[in-house]
Amino acid sequence: MSKVFVVTSGKGGVGKTTATANLGAGLASIGKRVVLVDADIGLRNLDLLLGLENRIVFDLVDVLDKKCRGYKQALIRDKRFESLFLLPAAQSKNKDAVKAEQMKELMDELRKEFDYVLIDCPAGIEGGFRNAIIGADEAIIITNPEISAVRDADRVVGILESENKSKISLIVNRLRSELVKKGQMLSIDDIRGILSIDVLGVVPEDHKILFHSNKGEPVILDKFSPAGDAYRKIVKRLHDPGEPHEEIKQSKNGGLRSFLLKLMRSTMEKLEKGAS
Amino acid sequence: MFDTIFEFFQRLMGKERENTRTTARERLRLVLIHDRSSVSPQLMESLRADLLEVITRYMEIDSGNMELMLERHDGSVALAASIPVINIRRTPVPSAEPAKRIKESEPVDKSDAPKPVEAKPEEEIKAERTTTPPAAATVRSRRRKAAQSASAIAKKRVKKSSGKRKKNRP
Ligand SMILES: Nc1ncnc2c1ncn2[C@@H]1O[C@H](COP(=O)(O)OP(=O)(O)OP(=O)(O)O)[C@@H](O)[C@H]1O
Ligand SMILES: [Mg+2]
C-alpha cells in the first residue's frame, strides 16, 4: 500500500531537505518505488542534494498548470537508483502559483504509481506549507535539539492535528550526545516528553552531511557516516514500524577519539576535585 | 580582563558546566503552555464548558461572569478561574455521564470552599506532558488530556524549577 509523507518542521534550516533526499534514497535502495516532491517553490534545493540539478526541464508548477503532458514528463530519474524519482520545485515562479486542491489531486495521482511519495515542505506555516501537507497521509516532523526548533515543531503538530492529520512522527536531527551528557543540550526524552509524539529516529550532528551535499550524494550511501547509519535505521522503521528502537543510545563516535575524550574529561574532573 | 582569565580557567577546569539543558526544557515547557492555549482557543472553550458542567453539580454559579485564564508569573504559569458562586448545594447533583468523568472530578467535591481551589501538585502536570501516548492516538489525546486534567481543578500552579528563568524574561 502506498503512502504519502510530508517532511516538515516549521523552523527553517533544520534538515528537511536532507532528510527527504536520504529517506528517498534509502527506500529506493531496498527496492521501493519512490518519488520525491520538492514543494519548496522558489527555493529549489532537493535537486542539488541528489546531484540532479542539470537534468531539470519541467517542474511542479508546470505540472500543476498543465504546461507539460502529465507529471511523468517532469519526473527526473535518479542516477543511482532506478526506482527513485524527483519532481523538482519551480525556481522562477512564486509560491502562490500553486493551489492546494491541485496539489492534493497530484498526490493522489502519484500514489497510484509509487510506493512512497515524500514531500519536501518549505519552512514556515503559510501557503506553501498548507499546499505541501494537504495531500499527505502522514507527517514526519524534523526538529533540532534546540528550543526554537522544538517550539516551532509544536506549532506545526498543532496545525496538523487541526487538519486531522494525526499520524505524526518525529526525527530529531543534529543531536550531539556529548552535549546532552554534559547537560547542555535537550535530550531525546526531553523533546519526546514536551511534544508527546512518536520518535521515528535520531540523526547525530555529522560533518559528513556537508561533505556529501557538496558532491550531490545522499549521506545514507556512506557506510561510515553516523548520520547515514541513523537514516538507514529510520528507513527500516518506515518500511517496518515494528523495527526495534535503539535510538536513545547515541552514536558512539568511534574508538580512539572517544577514548581520548573520556581520558581528558576524567583528568579534568580529577583536577577539578583537587582544586576544590 | 581578570574576568576573561577567570572564565578561561573555569572552562579549562570544566566548571562552566551550568545545566542549560534543564533551563531549556523548563523554558520550553512554560512557553508551550501559552502557545497551545492561545493558538487553540477551542481548547480553553472546551475546558470552560467541562468545568462549568462539573462545578454546577456542586454549586450554583454565575456562569456569565466566569473568568478563566492562564496567568503568567515569574517563571510559572497558573490556570486561574474566577467563578462567582451564588449558592452551594447541600448534596451534589449526580452526573449525567457515568463513570470516568465523575471519577476525574472527585478532587473538587472534597472542598466545600466557594473560592477557587488550589489543587494538584506540579508533578501531575509534568506527568501528563511527559507520557507518550500510543502512536495513533497521539494527537487528539493530547488535547483531550489537557482538558480533562484541567477540568478536575479550579487552580493549578506550575512551579518554576529553575532559577535561571528570571533572567530570560523580558
Ligand atoms: N545531521 C546533520 N549534521 C550536520 N549538518 C546537518 C545535518 N543535517 C542537516 N545539516 C545541514 O543543515 C543545513 C540545512 O539543511 P537542509 O537544507 O536539509 O534544511 P531544511 O530544513 O531543508 O532547510 P529549509 O528550511 O531552508 O528548506 C545544511 O547545510 C545541511 O548540510
Ligand atoms: Mg529545504
Coordinates of C-alpha atoms and ligand atoms in Angstrom, one line a residue:
Chain A
M1 CA 0.0 0.0 0.0
S2 CA 1.4 3.3 -1.0
K3 CA 2.0 6.2 1.5
V4 CA 2.3 9.9 1.1
F5 CA 4.6 11.6 3.7
V6 CA 5.2 15.2 4.2
V7 CA 8.5 16.2 5.7
T8 CA 8.0 19.4 7.6
S9 CA 9.4 21.4 10.6
G10 CA 8.1 24.9 11.0
K11 CA 11.5 26.4 11.5
G12 CA 13.8 26.7 8.5
G13 CA 17.2 25.0 8.1
V14 CA 16.7 22.1 10.4
G15 CA 17.3 19.4 7.8
K16 CA 14.0 18.7 5.9
T17 CA 15.6 18.6 2.5
T18 CA 18.5 16.5 3.7
A19 CA 16.1 14.1 5.4
T20 CA 13.8 13.8 2.3
A21 CA 16.8 13.1 0.0
N22 CA 18.2 10.4 2.3
L23 CA 14.9 8.7 3.1
G24 CA 14.1 8.6 -0.5
A25 CA 17.4 7.1 -1.5
G26 CA 17.2 4.6 1.4
L27 CA 13.7 3.4 0.4
A28 CA 14.8 3.1 -3.2
S29 CA 17.8 1.1 -2.2
I30 CA 15.5 -1.5 -0.7
G31 CA 13.6 -1.7 -4.0
K32 CA 10.7 0.7 -3.3
R33 CA 9.4 2.9 -6.0
V34 CA 9.8 6.4 -4.6
V35 CA 9.0 9.9 -5.8
L36 CA 10.3 13.0 -4.0
V37 CA 8.3 16.1 -4.5
D38 CA 10.1 19.4 -3.9
A39 CA 7.3 21.6 -2.7
D40 CA 9.6 24.4 -1.7
I41 CA 8.6 26.6 -4.6
G42 CA 11.1 29.4 -5.4
L43 CA 13.8 27.8 -3.3
R44 CA 14.6 24.6 -5.2
N45 CA 17.2 22.5 -3.4
L46 CA 16.4 18.9 -3.4
D47 CA 17.8 18.6 -6.9
L48 CA 21.2 19.8 -5.6
L49 CA 21.3 17.3 -2.8
L50 CA 20.6 14.5 -5.2
G51 CA 23.0 15.8 -7.9
L52 CA 20.2 16.1 -10.4
E53 CA 20.2 19.9 -10.9
N54 CA 21.4 19.7 -14.6
R55 CA 18.6 17.5 -15.7
I56 CA 15.6 19.6 -14.9
V57 CA 13.3 20.5 -17.8
F58 CA 9.8 20.8 -16.3
D59 CA 8.8 21.4 -12.7
L60 CA 6.0 21.1 -10.2
V61 CA 4.3 24.3 -11.3
D62 CA 4.4 23.2 -15.0
V63 CA 2.7 20.0 -14.0
L64 CA 0.0 21.7 -12.0
D65 CA -0.5 24.3 -14.7
K66 CA -0.6 21.5 -17.3
K67 CA 2.3 23.1 -19.2
C68 CA 3.6 19.6 -19.9
R69 CA 2.0 16.2 -20.7
G70 CA 1.3 14.9 -17.2
Y71 CA 3.7 14.7 -14.3
K72 CA 5.7 11.9 -15.9
Q73 CA 7.3 14.4 -18.3
A74 CA 8.6 16.4 -15.4
L75 CA 10.0 13.5 -13.3
I76 CA 13.7 13.0 -13.2
R77 CA 15.1 9.6 -12.6
D78 CA 17.9 9.4 -10.1
K79 CA 21.4 8.5 -11.2
R80 CA 21.9 5.7 -8.7
F81 CA 18.5 4.2 -8.2
E82 CA 16.2 3.1 -10.9
S83 CA 13.2 3.4 -8.8
L84 CA 13.8 6.9 -7.3
F85 CA 12.4 10.0 -9.0
L86 CA 12.3 13.7 -8.3
L87 CA 9.6 16.1 -9.1
P88 CA 11.5 19.4 -8.9
A89 CA 10.2 22.7 -7.5
A90 CA 9.7 25.7 -9.7
Q91 CA 12.5 28.1 -9.2
S92 CA 11.3 31.2 -11.1
K93 CA 7.6 31.2 -10.2
N94 CA 6.3 32.5 -6.9
K95 CA 4.7 30.2 -4.5
D96 CA 1.2 31.5 -4.9
A97 CA 1.3 29.8 -8.3
V98 CA 0.0 26.6 -6.6
K99 CA -3.4 25.8 -5.4
A100 CA -4.0 23.4 -2.6
E101 CA -6.6 21.4 -4.4
Q102 CA -4.3 20.8 -7.4
M103 CA -1.6 19.6 -5.1
K104 CA -4.0 17.1 -3.5
E105 CA -5.1 15.8 -6.9
L106 CA -1.5 15.4 -8.0
M107 CA -0.5 13.5 -4.8
D108 CA -3.4 11.1 -5.3
E109 CA -2.2 10.5 -8.9
L110 CA 1.3 9.9 -7.7
R111 CA 0.3 7.4 -5.0
K112 CA -1.1 5.2 -7.7
E113 CA 2.2 4.8 -9.3
F114 CA 4.7 4.8 -6.4
D115 CA 5.1 3.0 -3.0
Y116 CA 6.3 6.2 -1.3
V117 CA 5.7 9.8 -2.1
L118 CA 7.8 12.1 0.1
I119 CA 7.1 15.8 0.0
D120 CA 9.8 18.2 1.0
C121 CA 7.9 21.1 2.7
P122 CA 9.0 24.7 2.8
A123 CA 9.7 26.3 6.1
G124 CA 7.0 28.3 7.8
I125 CA 3.3 27.7 8.2
E126 CA 1.9 29.7 5.3
G127 CA 0.6 28.9 1.9
G128 CA 3.5 26.8 0.8
F129 CA 3.3 24.7 3.9
R130 CA -0.5 24.2 3.5
N131 CA -0.1 23.1 -0.1
A132 CA 2.6 20.6 1.0
I133 CA 0.6 19.0 3.8
I134 CA -2.8 18.8 2.1
G135 CA -2.2 15.7 0.1
A136 CA -0.2 13.8 2.7
D137 CA -1.3 10.8 4.8
E138 CA 1.4 11.1 7.4
A139 CA 3.8 13.8 8.6
I140 CA 7.4 13.5 9.5
I141 CA 8.5 16.4 11.7
I142 CA 12.1 17.3 11.7
T143 CA 13.5 19.2 14.6
N144 CA 16.8 20.1 16.2
P145 CA 17.5 19.8 20.0
E146 CA 17.1 23.5 20.4
I147 CA 14.2 25.4 21.9
S148 CA 13.2 27.5 19.0
A149 CA 13.1 24.5 16.6
V150 CA 11.1 22.4 19.2
R151 CA 8.6 25.2 19.8
D152 CA 8.0 25.6 16.1
A153 CA 7.6 21.8 15.8
D154 CA 4.9 22.0 18.4
R155 CA 3.1 24.7 16.4
V156 CA 3.2 22.5 13.3
V157 CA 1.9 19.5 15.2
G158 CA -1.0 21.7 16.4
I159 CA -1.8 22.7 12.8
L160 CA -1.6 19.1 11.5
E161 CA -3.9 18.0 14.3
S162 CA -6.4 20.6 13.5
E163 CA -6.3 19.4 9.8
N164 CA -7.0 15.9 11.1
K165 CA -3.6 14.6 10.2
S166 CA -2.9 12.7 13.3
K167 CA -0.2 10.4 12.1
I168 CA 2.9 12.3 13.1
S169 CA 6.3 11.2 13.9
L170 CA 9.5 12.9 14.8
I171 CA 13.1 12.9 13.6
V172 CA 15.5 14.8 15.9
N173 CA 18.3 16.0 13.7
R174 CA 21.8 17.2 14.7
L175 CA 21.9 15.7 18.1
R176 CA 25.2 16.0 19.9
S177 CA 25.1 13.3 22.6
E178 CA 28.3 14.6 24.2
L179 CA 26.5 17.9 24.9
V180 CA 23.4 16.1 26.2
K181 CA 25.6 14.2 28.6
K182 CA 27.1 17.4 29.8
G183 CA 23.6 18.8 30.4
Q184 CA 24.0 21.4 27.7
M185 CA 21.5 20.1 25.1
L186 CA 18.0 18.9 25.2
S187 CA 17.8 15.1 25.1
I188 CA 15.5 12.9 23.0
D189 CA 13.5 12.2 26.1
D190 CA 13.2 15.9 26.9
I191 CA 11.9 16.5 23.4
R192 CA 9.6 13.5 23.3
G193 CA 8.2 14.5 26.6
I194 CA 7.5 18.0 25.5
L195 CA 6.0 17.3 22.1
S196 CA 4.4 13.9 23.0
I197 CA 4.8 12.4 19.6
D198 CA 6.5 9.2 18.5
V199 CA 10.2 9.4 17.7
L200 CA 11.0 7.9 14.4
G201 CA 14.7 8.4 14.7
V202 CA 17.6 10.4 15.8
V203 CA 20.3 11.8 13.5
P204 CA 23.5 12.9 15.0
E205 CA 25.4 16.0 14.0
D206 CA 27.8 14.8 11.3
H207 CA 30.2 16.8 9.2
K208 CA 29.9 14.2 6.5
I209 CA 26.5 15.6 5.6
L210 CA 28.3 18.7 4.3
F211 CA 30.9 16.5 2.5
H212 CA 28.2 14.6 0.7
S213 CA 25.9 17.6 -0.1
N214 CA 28.9 19.2 -1.7
K215 CA 29.0 16.3 -4.1
G216 CA 25.3 15.8 -4.5
E217 CA 25.2 12.4 -2.9
P218 CA 22.9 11.2 -0.2
V219 CA 24.9 10.5 3.0
I220 CA 22.8 7.4 3.5
L221 CA 25.1 5.7 1.0
D222 CA 28.1 6.3 3.2
K223 CA 28.7 3.2 5.3
F224 CA 30.9 5.0 7.7
S225 CA 28.8 8.0 8.4
P226 CA 26.9 8.1 11.7
A227 CA 24.1 10.2 10.1
G228 CA 23.9 7.8 7.3
D229 CA 23.6 5.0 9.8
A230 CA 20.8 6.8 11.5
Y231 CA 19.0 7.3 8.2
R232 CA 19.3 3.6 7.4
K233 CA 17.6 2.8 10.7
I234 CA 14.9 5.2 10.0
V235 CA 14.3 3.7 6.6
K236 CA 13.9 0.3 8.1
R237 CA 11.5 1.6 10.6
L238 CA 9.5 3.5 7.9
H239 CA 9.3 0.3 6.0
D240 CA 8.5 -1.8 9.0
P241 CA 7.2 0.1 12.0
G242 CA 8.0 -2.9 14.2
E243 CA 11.7 -2.4 13.8
P244 CA 13.3 -2.0 17.2
H245 CA 14.4 1.3 18.6
E246 CA 17.9 1.7 19.8
E247 CA 18.0 5.4 19.4
I248 CA 18.5 6.5 22.9
K249 CA 21.9 5.2 23.0
Q250 CA 23.5 7.6 20.7
S251 CA 26.1 7.1 18.0
K252 CA 29.3 6.0 19.6
N253 CA 31.9 8.2 18.0
G254 CA 34.5 5.6 17.4
G255 CA 37.4 4.2 19.3
L256 CA 40.5 6.3 19.9
R257 CA 38.8 9.7 19.7
S258 CA 36.2 8.9 22.3
F259 CA 38.8 7.2 24.5
L260 CA 41.0 10.3 24.4
L261 CA 38.0 12.5 25.1
K262 CA 37.0 10.3 28.1
L263 CA 40.5 10.4 29.4
M264 CA 40.7 14.1 29.1
R265 CA 37.3 14.6 30.8
S266 CA 38.2 12.3 33.7
T267 CA 41.6 14.1 34.1
M268 CA 39.8 17.4 34.3
E269 CA 37.4 16.1 36.8
K270 CA 40.2 15.0 38.9
L271 CA 41.9 18.3 38.6
E272 CA 38.7 20.0 39.5
K273 CA 38.2 17.9 42.5
G274 CA 41.7 18.5 43.6
A275 CA 41.2 22.2 43.2
S276 CA 38.1 22.4 45.3
Chain B
M1 CA 40.5 41.3 31.9
F2 CA 40.5 39.2 35.1
D3 CA 37.1 38.1 34.2
T4 CA 38.3 36.7 30.9
I5 CA 41.2 34.9 32.6
F6 CA 39.0 33.6 35.3
E7 CA 36.5 32.3 32.7
F8 CA 39.3 30.7 30.7
F9 CA 40.4 28.8 33.8
Q10 CA 36.9 27.8 34.7
R11 CA 36.4 26.5 31.2
L12 CA 39.7 24.6 31.4
M13 CA 38.6 23.0 34.6
G14 CA 35.2 22.2 33.1
K15 CA 33.4 24.3 35.7
E16 CA 31.3 26.1 33.1
R17 CA 29.0 23.2 33.1
E18 CA 25.9 25.0 34.0
N19 CA 23.0 22.8 33.2
T20 CA 21.4 24.7 30.3
R21 CA 19.6 21.6 29.3
T22 CA 17.2 21.8 32.2
T23 CA 16.8 25.6 31.7
A24 CA 15.9 24.9 28.0
R25 CA 13.5 22.2 29.0
E26 CA 11.7 24.4 31.6
R27 CA 11.5 27.4 29.3
L28 CA 10.1 25.3 26.5
R29 CA 7.5 23.7 28.8
L30 CA 6.3 27.1 30.0
V31 CA 6.2 28.7 26.6
L32 CA 4.3 25.8 25.1
I33 CA 1.6 26.1 27.8
H34 CA 1.0 29.5 26.4
D35 CA 1.4 28.7 22.8
R36 CA -1.0 25.9 22.9
S37 CA -3.7 27.8 24.8
S38 CA -3.5 30.9 22.7
V39 CA -3.2 29.0 19.4
S40 CA -6.1 26.8 20.2
P41 CA -9.0 28.9 21.7
Q42 CA -11.2 25.8 21.3
L43 CA -9.1 24.1 24.0
M44 CA -9.9 26.8 26.5
E45 CA -13.5 26.9 25.4
S46 CA -13.9 23.2 25.9
L47 CA -12.2 23.4 29.3
R48 CA -14.6 26.1 30.3
A49 CA -17.6 24.0 29.2
D50 CA -16.3 21.0 31.1
L51 CA -15.6 23.0 34.2
L52 CA -19.0 24.5 34.2
E53 CA -20.6 21.1 33.9
V54 CA -18.7 19.8 36.9
I55 CA -19.0 22.8 39.1
T56 CA -22.7 23.3 38.6
R57 CA -23.2 19.9 40.1
Y58 CA -21.9 21.3 43.4
M59 CA -22.9 24.9 43.3
E60 CA -25.0 27.4 41.6
I61 CA -22.7 29.8 39.8
D62 CA -23.0 32.9 37.7
S63 CA -21.7 31.4 34.5
G64 CA -21.9 34.6 32.6
N65 CA -19.3 36.1 34.8
M66 CA -17.0 33.2 34.9
E67 CA -13.4 34.0 34.0
L68 CA -10.8 31.5 33.0
M69 CA -7.3 32.4 32.1
L70 CA -3.7 31.4 32.1
E71 CA -1.7 33.8 34.2
R72 CA 2.0 34.3 33.7
H73 CA 4.0 34.8 36.8
D74 CA 7.7 34.9 37.1
G75 CA 8.8 31.5 35.9
S76 CA 5.4 29.9 36.2
V77 CA 2.1 29.7 34.6
A78 CA -1.2 29.3 36.6
L79 CA -4.6 28.4 35.4
A80 CA -6.8 30.9 37.3
A81 CA -10.5 30.7 37.4
S82 CA -12.8 33.3 38.9
I83 CA -16.2 31.8 39.3
P84 CA -18.9 33.8 41.2
V85 CA -20.8 31.5 43.4
I86 CA -24.5 32.1 44.0
N87 CA -25.3 29.2 46.1
I88 CA -23.9 25.9 47.3
R89 CA -25.9 22.7 47.0
R90 CA -26.3 20.6 50.1
T91 CA -25.7 17.4 48.1
P92 CA -24.1 17.1 44.6
V93 CA -26.3 16.6 41.7
P94 CA -25.4 13.2 40.2
S95 CA -23.6 13.5 36.9
A96 CA -25.5 12.6 33.7
E97 CA -22.4 10.9 32.4
P98 CA -21.4 7.8 34.2
A99 CA -18.0 6.6 35.5
K100 CA -15.0 8.2 34.1
R101 CA -15.8 11.9 34.2
I102 CA -17.1 11.7 37.8
K103 CA -14.0 10.0 39.0
E104 CA -11.8 12.5 37.4
S105 CA -13.6 15.4 39.1
E106 CA -13.6 13.9 42.5
P107 CA -10.9 16.2 44.0
V108 CA -13.3 19.1 43.6
D109 CA -16.1 17.8 45.7
K110 CA -13.8 17.3 48.7
S111 CA -13.6 21.1 49.1
D112 CA -16.5 22.9 50.4
A113 CA -15.0 26.3 50.0
P114 CA -16.7 28.5 47.4
K115 CA -13.3 30.0 46.4
P116 CA -11.0 28.7 43.7
V117 CA -9.2 25.6 45.0
E118 CA -5.5 25.2 45.0
A119 CA -5.1 21.7 43.7
K120 CA -2.9 19.0 42.1
P121 CA 0.8 19.3 42.6
E122 CA 3.1 20.1 39.7
E123 CA 4.3 16.5 39.3
E124 CA 0.9 15.7 37.9
I125 CA 1.1 18.2 35.2
K126 CA 4.5 17.1 34.3
A127 CA 3.5 13.5 34.2
E128 CA 0.7 14.3 31.8
R129 CA 3.0 16.1 29.5
T130 CA 5.7 13.6 29.5
T131 CA 3.8 10.4 28.9
T132 CA 3.9 9.4 25.3
P133 CA 0.5 8.1 24.2
P134 CA 0.4 5.3 21.7
A135 CA 1.2 6.2 18.2
A136 CA -2.1 6.5 16.5
A137 CA -3.9 8.2 19.4
T138 CA -1.2 10.7 20.0
V139 CA -2.6 13.8 18.7
R140 CA -6.2 14.1 19.7
S141 CA -5.5 12.7 23.1
R142 CA -3.0 15.4 23.7
R143 CA -5.8 18.0 23.7
R144 CA -8.4 15.9 25.5
K145 CA -5.9 15.1 28.2
A146 CA -5.2 18.7 28.8
A147 CA -8.9 19.5 29.1
Q148 CA -9.6 16.6 31.3
S149 CA -7.0 17.2 33.8
A150 CA -7.8 20.8 34.0
S151 CA -11.5 20.2 34.4
A152 CA -10.7 18.5 37.7
I153 CA -9.4 21.5 39.3
A154 CA -10.0 25.2 39.7
K155 CA -6.5 26.3 40.0
K156 CA -3.2 24.7 39.2
R157 CA 0.1 26.1 39.8
V158 CA 3.2 25.2 37.8
K159 CA 6.2 25.9 40.0
K160 CA 9.3 27.1 38.5
S161 CA 12.1 24.7 38.8
S162 CA 15.0 26.7 37.5
G163 CA 16.3 29.9 39.0
K164 CA 17.7 30.9 35.6
R165 CA 14.4 31.8 34.2
K166 CA 14.1 35.1 35.6
K167 CA 16.9 36.5 33.6
N168 CA 15.4 35.3 30.4
R169 CA 12.2 37.1 30.8
P170 CA 11.6 40.3 29.1
Ligands
LIG1 N1 22.8 15.8 10.9 C1 23.4 16.9 10.4 N2 24.7 17.2 10.7 C2 25.3 18.3 10.2 N3 24.7 19.2 9.4 C3 23.5 19.0 9.0 C4 22.7 17.8 9.5 N4 21.5 17.9 8.9 C5 21.5 19.0 8.1 N5 22.6 19.6 8.2 C6 22.9 20.9 7.5 O1 22.0 21.8 7.8 C7 21.7 22.7 6.7 C8 20.2 22.8 6.5 O2 19.8 21.5 6.0 P1 18.5 21.4 5.0 O3 18.7 22.3 3.8 O4 18.3 20.0 4.8 O5 17.4 22.0 5.9 P2 15.9 22.5 5.5 O6 15.1 22.2 6.7 O7 15.5 21.8 4.2 O8 16.1 24.0 5.2 P3 15.0 25.0 4.6 O9 14.0 25.3 5.7 O10 15.7 26.2 4.2 O11 14.3 24.2 3.4 C9 22.5 22.2 5.6 O12 23.6 23.0 5.4 C10 22.8 20.8 6.0 O13 24.1 20.4 5.4
MG2 MG 14.7 22.6 2.4

